[in-house]
GROMACS .gro file of C-alpha atoms in nm:
model
  294
    1UNK     CA    1  -9.529  -7.493   0.715
    2UNK     CA    2  -9.167  -7.457   0.832
    3UNK     CA    3  -8.950  -7.751   0.937
    4UNK     CA    4  -8.980  -7.675   1.310
    5UNK     CA    5  -9.358  -7.673   1.293
    6UNK     CA    6  -9.358  -8.007   1.110
    7UNK     CA    7  -9.120  -8.149   1.371
    8UNK     CA    8  -9.334  -8.022   1.659
    9UNK     CA    9  -9.651  -8.166   1.509
   10UNK     CA   10  -9.484  -8.505   1.464
   11UNK     CA   11  -9.358  -8.496   1.825
   12UNK     CA   12  -9.708  -8.417   1.946
   13UNK     CA   13  -9.866  -8.690   1.735
   14UNK     CA   14  -9.618  -8.948   1.865
   15UNK     CA   15  -9.676  -8.831   2.222
   16UNK     CA   16 -10.052  -8.862   2.195
   17UNK     CA   17 -10.030  -9.200   2.020
   18UNK     CA   18  -9.807  -9.331   2.298
   19UNK     CA   19 -10.041  -9.186   2.558
   20UNK     CA   20 -10.342  -9.361   2.408
   21UNK     CA   21 -10.157  -9.693   2.384
   22UNK     CA   22 -10.029  -9.683   2.742
   23UNK     CA   23 -10.375  -9.587   2.864
   24UNK     CA   24 -10.537  -9.890   2.700
   25UNK     CA   25 -10.313 -10.156   2.855
   26UNK     CA   26 -10.289 -10.253   3.225
   27UNK     CA   27 -10.064 -10.031   3.436
   28UNK     CA   28  -9.825 -10.317   3.518
   29UNK     CA   29  -9.772 -10.375   3.146
   30UNK     CA   30  -9.723 -10.002   3.085
   31UNK     CA   31  -9.460  -9.986   3.358
   32UNK     CA   32  -9.280 -10.284   3.209
   33UNK     CA   33  -9.277 -10.117   2.867
   34UNK     CA   34  -9.140  -9.808   3.039
   35UNK     CA   35  -8.859 -10.012   3.192
   36UNK     CA   36  -8.770 -10.165   2.856
   37UNK     CA   37  -8.769  -9.819   2.696
   38UNK     CA   38  -8.545  -9.690   2.973
   39UNK     CA   39  -8.308  -9.980   2.924
   40UNK     CA   40  -8.285  -9.903   2.552
   41UNK     CA   41  -8.199  -9.542   2.638
   42UNK     CA   42  -7.933  -9.665   2.879
   43UNK     CA   43  -7.764  -9.877   2.612
   44UNK     CA   44  -7.798  -9.598   2.353
   45UNK     CA   45  -7.594  -9.368   2.577
   46UNK     CA   46  -7.833  -9.071   2.552
   47UNK     CA   47  -7.721  -8.803   2.804
   48UNK     CA   48  -7.485  -9.058   2.959
   49UNK     CA   49  -7.179  -8.832   2.929
   50UNK     CA   50  -7.347  -8.546   3.116
   51UNK     CA   51  -7.470  -8.775   3.394
   52UNK     CA   52  -7.127  -8.932   3.441
   53UNK     CA   53  -6.959  -8.592   3.457
   54UNK     CA   54  -7.203  -8.479   3.726
   55UNK     CA   55  -7.155  -8.796   3.930
   56UNK     CA   56  -6.779  -8.776   3.899
   57UNK     CA   57  -6.788  -8.411   4.009
   58UNK     CA   58  -6.986  -8.474   4.330
   59UNK     CA   59  -6.765  -8.775   4.404
   60UNK     CA   60  -7.006  -8.968   4.623
   61UNK     CA   61  -6.983  -9.312   4.461
   62UNK     CA   62  -6.717  -9.533   4.307
   63UNK     CA   63  -6.729  -9.651   3.944
   64UNK     CA   64  -6.926  -9.970   4.004
   65UNK     CA   65  -7.181  -9.789   4.220
   66UNK     CA   66  -7.213  -9.512   3.961
   67UNK     CA   67  -7.283  -9.762   3.684
   68UNK     CA   68  -7.558  -9.932   3.884
   69UNK     CA   69  -7.714  -9.596   3.975
   70UNK     CA   70  -7.705  -9.491   3.610
   71UNK     CA   71  -7.874  -9.810   3.488
   72UNK     CA   72  -8.147  -9.782   3.752
   73UNK     CA   73  -8.188  -9.415   3.666
   74UNK     CA   74  -8.274  -9.497   3.304
   75UNK     CA   75  -8.516  -9.769   3.415
   76UNK     CA   76  -8.689  -9.518   3.641
   77UNK     CA   77  -8.719  -9.266   3.359
   78UNK     CA   78  -8.930  -9.516   3.169
   79UNK     CA   79  -9.142  -9.612   3.468
   80UNK     CA   80  -9.224  -9.257   3.568
   81UNK     CA   81  -9.283  -9.149   3.208
   82UNK     CA   82  -9.533  -9.433   3.162
   83UNK     CA   83  -9.730  -9.329   3.468
   84UNK     CA   84  -9.719  -8.965   3.362
   85UNK     CA   85  -9.857  -9.038   3.015
   86UNK     CA   86 -10.136  -9.274   3.115
   87UNK     CA   87 -10.490  -9.134   3.122
   88UNK     CA   88 -10.700  -9.265   3.405
   89UNK     CA   89 -10.968  -9.135   3.637
   90UNK     CA   90 -10.803  -9.347   3.906
   91UNK     CA   91 -10.462  -9.239   4.032
   92UNK     CA   92 -10.188  -9.496   4.103
   93UNK     CA   93 -10.180  -9.610   4.467
   94UNK     CA   94  -9.998  -9.378   4.705
   95UNK     CA   95  -9.944  -9.290   5.070
   96UNK     CA   96  -9.884  -8.943   5.213
   97UNK     CA   97  -9.653  -8.874   5.505
   98UNK     CA   98  -9.671  -8.558   5.720
   99UNK     CA   99  -9.952  -8.380   5.535
  100UNK     CA  100 -10.024  -8.197   5.859
  101UNK     CA  101  -9.738  -7.963   5.762
  102UNK     CA  102  -9.956  -7.831   5.479
  103UNK     CA  103 -10.255  -7.770   5.704
  104UNK     CA  104 -10.035  -7.591   5.957
  105UNK     CA  105  -9.871  -7.378   5.687
  106UNK     CA  106 -10.200  -7.267   5.534
  107UNK     CA  107 -10.334  -7.172   5.877
  108UNK     CA  108 -10.062  -6.904   5.898
  109UNK     CA  109 -10.230  -6.713   5.614
  110UNK     CA  110  -9.909  -6.603   5.439
  111UNK     CA  111  -9.906  -6.851   5.152
  112UNK     CA  112  -9.699  -7.162   5.092
  113UNK     CA  113  -9.409  -7.236   4.859
  114UNK     CA  114  -9.353  -7.606   4.788
  115UNK     CA  115  -9.001  -7.700   4.686
  116UNK     CA  116  -8.969  -7.961   4.413
  117UNK     CA  117  -8.682  -8.125   4.229
  118UNK     CA  118  -8.660  -8.342   3.917
  119UNK     CA  119  -8.677  -8.628   4.162
  120UNK     CA  120  -8.926  -8.913   4.144
  121UNK     CA  121  -9.255  -8.820   3.979
  122UNK     CA  122  -9.299  -8.449   4.042
  123UNK     CA  123  -9.584  -8.418   3.789
  124UNK     CA  124  -9.779  -8.685   3.976
  125UNK     CA  125  -9.782  -8.454   4.276
  126UNK     CA  126  -9.979  -8.194   4.079
  127UNK     CA  127 -10.243  -8.456   3.997
  128UNK     CA  128 -10.271  -8.563   4.362
  129UNK     CA  129 -10.274  -8.226   4.533
  130UNK     CA  130 -10.461  -8.035   4.265
  131UNK     CA  131 -10.761  -8.239   4.381
  132UNK     CA  132 -10.692  -8.184   4.751
  133UNK     CA  133 -10.609  -7.815   4.794
  134UNK     CA  134 -10.733  -7.482   4.664
  135UNK     CA  135 -10.527  -7.243   4.452
  136UNK     CA  136 -10.235  -7.469   4.356
  137UNK     CA  137  -9.993  -7.314   4.106
  138UNK     CA  138  -9.677  -7.454   3.946
  139UNK     CA  139  -9.387  -7.256   3.801
  140UNK     CA  140  -9.277  -7.391   3.463
  141UNK     CA  141  -9.045  -7.291   3.182
  142UNK     CA  142  -9.222  -7.276   2.843
  143UNK     CA  143  -9.122  -7.559   2.611
  144UNK     CA  144  -8.994  -7.500   2.260
  145UNK     CA  145  -9.275  -7.717   2.126
  146UNK     CA  146  -9.578  -7.496   2.190
  147UNK     CA  147  -9.822  -7.774   2.099
  148UNK     CA  148  -9.681  -8.007   2.364
  149UNK     CA  149  -9.663  -7.713   2.604
  150UNK     CA  150 -10.037  -7.650   2.562
  151UNK     CA  151 -10.107  -8.021   2.608
  152UNK     CA  152  -9.913  -8.021   2.935
  153UNK     CA  153 -10.089  -7.704   3.057
  154UNK     CA  154 -10.427  -7.862   2.977
  155UNK     CA  155 -10.322  -8.177   3.165
  156UNK     CA  156 -10.246  -7.964   3.471
  157UNK     CA  157 -10.566  -7.765   3.428
  158UNK     CA  158 -10.756  -8.093   3.440
  159UNK     CA  159 -10.618  -8.141   3.791
  160UNK     CA  160 -10.713  -7.781   3.886
  161UNK     CA  161 -10.350  -7.668   3.875
  162UNK     CA  162 -10.259  -7.330   3.725
  163UNK     CA  163  -9.929  -7.276   3.541
  164UNK     CA  164  -9.706  -6.977   3.610
  165UNK     CA  165  -9.444  -6.932   3.340
  166UNK     CA  166  -9.091  -6.838   3.445
  167UNK     CA  167  -9.085  -6.496   3.274
  168UNK     CA  168  -9.364  -6.379   3.507
  169UNK     CA  169  -9.279  -6.596   3.807
  170UNK     CA  170  -9.181  -6.336   4.067
  171UNK     CA  171  -9.487  -6.117   4.022
  172UNK     CA  172  -9.730  -6.407   4.002
  173UNK     CA  173  -9.577  -6.586   4.299
  174UNK     CA  174  -9.611  -6.273   4.509
  175UNK     CA  175  -9.978  -6.249   4.409
  176UNK     CA  176 -10.038  -6.609   4.514
  177UNK     CA  177  -9.868  -6.553   4.850
  178UNK     CA  178 -10.087  -6.247   4.917
  179UNK     CA  179 -10.404  -6.454   4.872
  180UNK     CA  180 -10.267  -6.742   5.083
  181UNK     CA  181 -10.229  -6.976   4.788
  182UNK     CA  182  -9.970  -7.244   4.707
  183UNK     CA  183  -9.686  -7.230   4.454
  184UNK     CA  184  -9.478  -7.537   4.364
  185UNK     CA  185  -9.141  -7.473   4.202
  186UNK     CA  186  -8.846  -7.684   4.087
  187UNK     CA  187  -8.522  -7.548   4.233
  188UNK     CA  188  -8.259  -7.805   4.130
  189UNK     CA  189  -8.143  -7.667   3.792
  190UNK     CA  190  -7.878  -7.415   3.690
  191UNK     CA  191  -8.051  -7.078   3.741
  192UNK     CA  192  -7.842  -6.857   3.510
  193UNK     CA  193  -7.873  -6.485   3.578
  194UNK     CA  194  -8.147  -6.551   3.834
  195UNK     CA  195  -7.919  -6.751   4.063
  196UNK     CA  196  -7.622  -6.734   4.297
  197UNK     CA  197  -7.363  -6.992   4.399
  198UNK     CA  198  -7.473  -7.212   4.690
  199UNK     CA  199  -7.364  -7.564   4.795
  200UNK     CA  200  -7.558  -7.849   4.631
  201UNK     CA  201  -7.449  -8.209   4.690
  202UNK     CA  202  -7.144  -8.062   4.858
  203UNK     CA  203  -7.039  -7.859   4.552
  204UNK     CA  204  -7.102  -7.496   4.458
  205UNK     CA  205  -7.391  -7.466   4.210
  206UNK     CA  206  -7.585  -7.179   4.059
  207UNK     CA  207  -7.915  -7.180   4.253
  208UNK     CA  208  -8.234  -6.982   4.198
  209UNK     CA  209  -8.280  -6.686   4.437
  210UNK     CA  210  -8.651  -6.632   4.375
  211UNK     CA  211  -8.781  -6.867   4.644
  212UNK     CA  212  -8.542  -6.749   4.914
  213UNK     CA  213  -8.612  -6.385   4.826
  214UNK     CA  214  -8.989  -6.429   4.853
  215UNK     CA  215  -8.960  -6.619   5.180
  216UNK     CA  216  -8.739  -6.344   5.320
  217UNK     CA  217  -8.976  -6.069   5.203
  218UNK     CA  218  -9.313  -6.221   5.291
  219UNK     CA  219  -9.248  -6.468   5.572
  220UNK     CA  220  -9.447  -6.730   5.379
  221UNK     CA  221  -9.424  -7.095   5.471
  222UNK     CA  222  -9.198  -7.341   5.286
  223UNK     CA  223  -9.223  -7.718   5.252
  224UNK     CA  224  -9.038  -7.971   5.038
  225UNK     CA  225  -9.216  -8.268   4.882
  226UNK     CA  226  -9.114  -8.580   4.692
  227UNK     CA  227  -9.295  -8.876   4.537
  228UNK     CA  228  -9.097  -9.197   4.492
  229UNK     CA  229  -9.214  -9.522   4.335
  230UNK     CA  230  -9.013  -9.817   4.454
  231UNK     CA  231  -8.952 -10.098   4.205
  232UNK     CA  232  -9.160 -10.401   4.287
  233UNK     CA  233  -9.424 -10.204   4.476
  234UNK     CA  234  -9.562  -9.979   4.199
  235UNK     CA  235  -9.707  -9.744   4.459
  236UNK     CA  236  -9.588  -9.397   4.551
  237UNK     CA  237  -9.464  -9.272   4.882
  238UNK     CA  238  -9.528  -8.898   4.908
  239UNK     CA  239  -9.334  -8.723   5.183
  240UNK     CA  240  -9.353  -8.363   5.306
  241UNK     CA  241  -9.056  -8.209   5.484
  242UNK     CA  242  -9.035  -7.884   5.674
  243UNK     CA  243  -8.701  -7.701   5.645
  244UNK     CA  244  -8.528  -7.603   5.965
  245UNK     CA  245  -8.554  -7.228   6.035
  246UNK     CA  246  -8.227  -7.053   5.950
  247UNK     CA  247  -8.012  -6.862   6.196
  248UNK     CA  248  -8.012  -6.509   6.055
  249UNK     CA  249  -7.882  -6.305   6.348
  250UNK     CA  250  -7.627  -6.040   6.241
  251UNK     CA  251  -7.643  -6.150   5.875
  252UNK     CA  252  -7.672  -5.915   5.578
  253UNK     CA  253  -7.966  -5.942   5.338
  254UNK     CA  254  -7.761  -6.139   5.086
  255UNK     CA  255  -7.634  -6.369   5.359
  256UNK     CA  256  -7.990  -6.430   5.479
  257UNK     CA  257  -8.106  -6.526   5.130
  258UNK     CA  258  -7.801  -6.750   5.084
  259UNK     CA  259  -7.883  -6.927   5.411
  260UNK     CA  260  -8.237  -7.003   5.293
  261UNK     CA  261  -8.095  -7.131   4.965
  262UNK     CA  262  -7.844  -7.350   5.147
  263UNK     CA  263  -8.112  -7.509   5.366
  264UNK     CA  264  -8.343  -7.573   5.071
  265UNK     CA  265  -8.061  -7.723   4.863
  266UNK     CA  266  -7.956  -7.947   5.148
  267UNK     CA  267  -8.300  -8.109   5.171
  268UNK     CA  268  -8.289  -8.204   4.804
  269UNK     CA  269  -7.924  -8.307   4.829
  270UNK     CA  270  -8.015  -8.547   5.108
  271UNK     CA  271  -8.288  -8.704   4.893
  272UNK     CA  272  -8.034  -8.760   4.617
  273UNK     CA  273  -7.767  -8.903   4.847
  274UNK     CA  274  -8.017  -9.163   4.972
  275UNK     CA  275  -8.174  -9.252   4.636
  276UNK     CA  276  -7.961  -9.111   4.352
  277UNK     CA  277  -8.132  -9.331   4.093
  278UNK     CA  278  -8.449  -9.119   4.124
  279UNK     CA  279  -8.292  -8.779   4.049
  280UNK     CA  280  -8.315  -8.690   3.681
  281UNK     CA  281  -8.108  -8.379   3.737
  282UNK     CA  282  -7.807  -8.597   3.660
  283UNK     CA  283  -7.897  -8.536   3.296
  284UNK     CA  284  -7.895  -8.155   3.340
  285UNK     CA  285  -7.587  -7.932   3.329
  286UNK     CA  286  -7.633  -7.854   3.698
  287UNK     CA  287  -7.272  -7.747   3.754
  288UNK     CA  288  -7.238  -7.538   3.439
  289UNK     CA  289  -6.956  -7.287   3.474
  290UNK     CA  290  -6.778  -7.511   3.724
  291UNK     CA  291  -6.713  -7.818   3.510
  292UNK     CA  292  -6.693  -7.864   3.133
  293UNK     CA  293  -6.965  -8.069   2.965
  294UNK     CA  294  -6.799  -8.066   2.622
   0.00000   0.00000   0.00000
């Protein structure tokens, strides 16, 4: 057995052990343990440099505000991770706002793309809506640890959610749209060769073109959704948002796609401006190629 395989097996064993422990204790206790774990990460400085560089680049908050956001961000990592890991037939309490957008979108018969970000508890949304709708699919990048990857896929399968891996995303997404299904996709990371530069939090950022291209080609519906747990309440507020239709008159094909991208990015940017402590994209190299993370 090579060193990577040993490492991956240990990671999986630790993950499952933690899952079992958090599932045995009351949720309030699990959330508190999550907070403590997040606080330890905050003081350890893990990913701190990347987050600070991103916050400095967007320039929306002063130093004292940034430090408070960062501390709350780490606390939220622990809280959301605890909820994600817990096994329970009963979901945490939640409310849903503007679900009628989903019903209206599905009535059009052209399929629905749901925009997600690493904001709040995006995995919780799969558990909620996998039980409520038919043909829900999520686009995901395969993890290096194949054992954990299979565990995560099985967790989604348990909620009747199918996984579409990124290397086959375009073809599979088109198939889902043709049968009037739903695809949820995270769009807030650096997209590499699959992206183009579009404003995000007021700064140019490499943004995935896949969603905008499919919307332009098929005329499918698009909604954005977030799930936030406020400290002290321990319940989730799930909100659907419908993007404003773009003005595409006299625009080239590339300009049309860029306009869709801009509108989609702006929805997520607005979430982050209002509650930056819930966006875990601060730990990603979102502005790679624009700023140096070294």
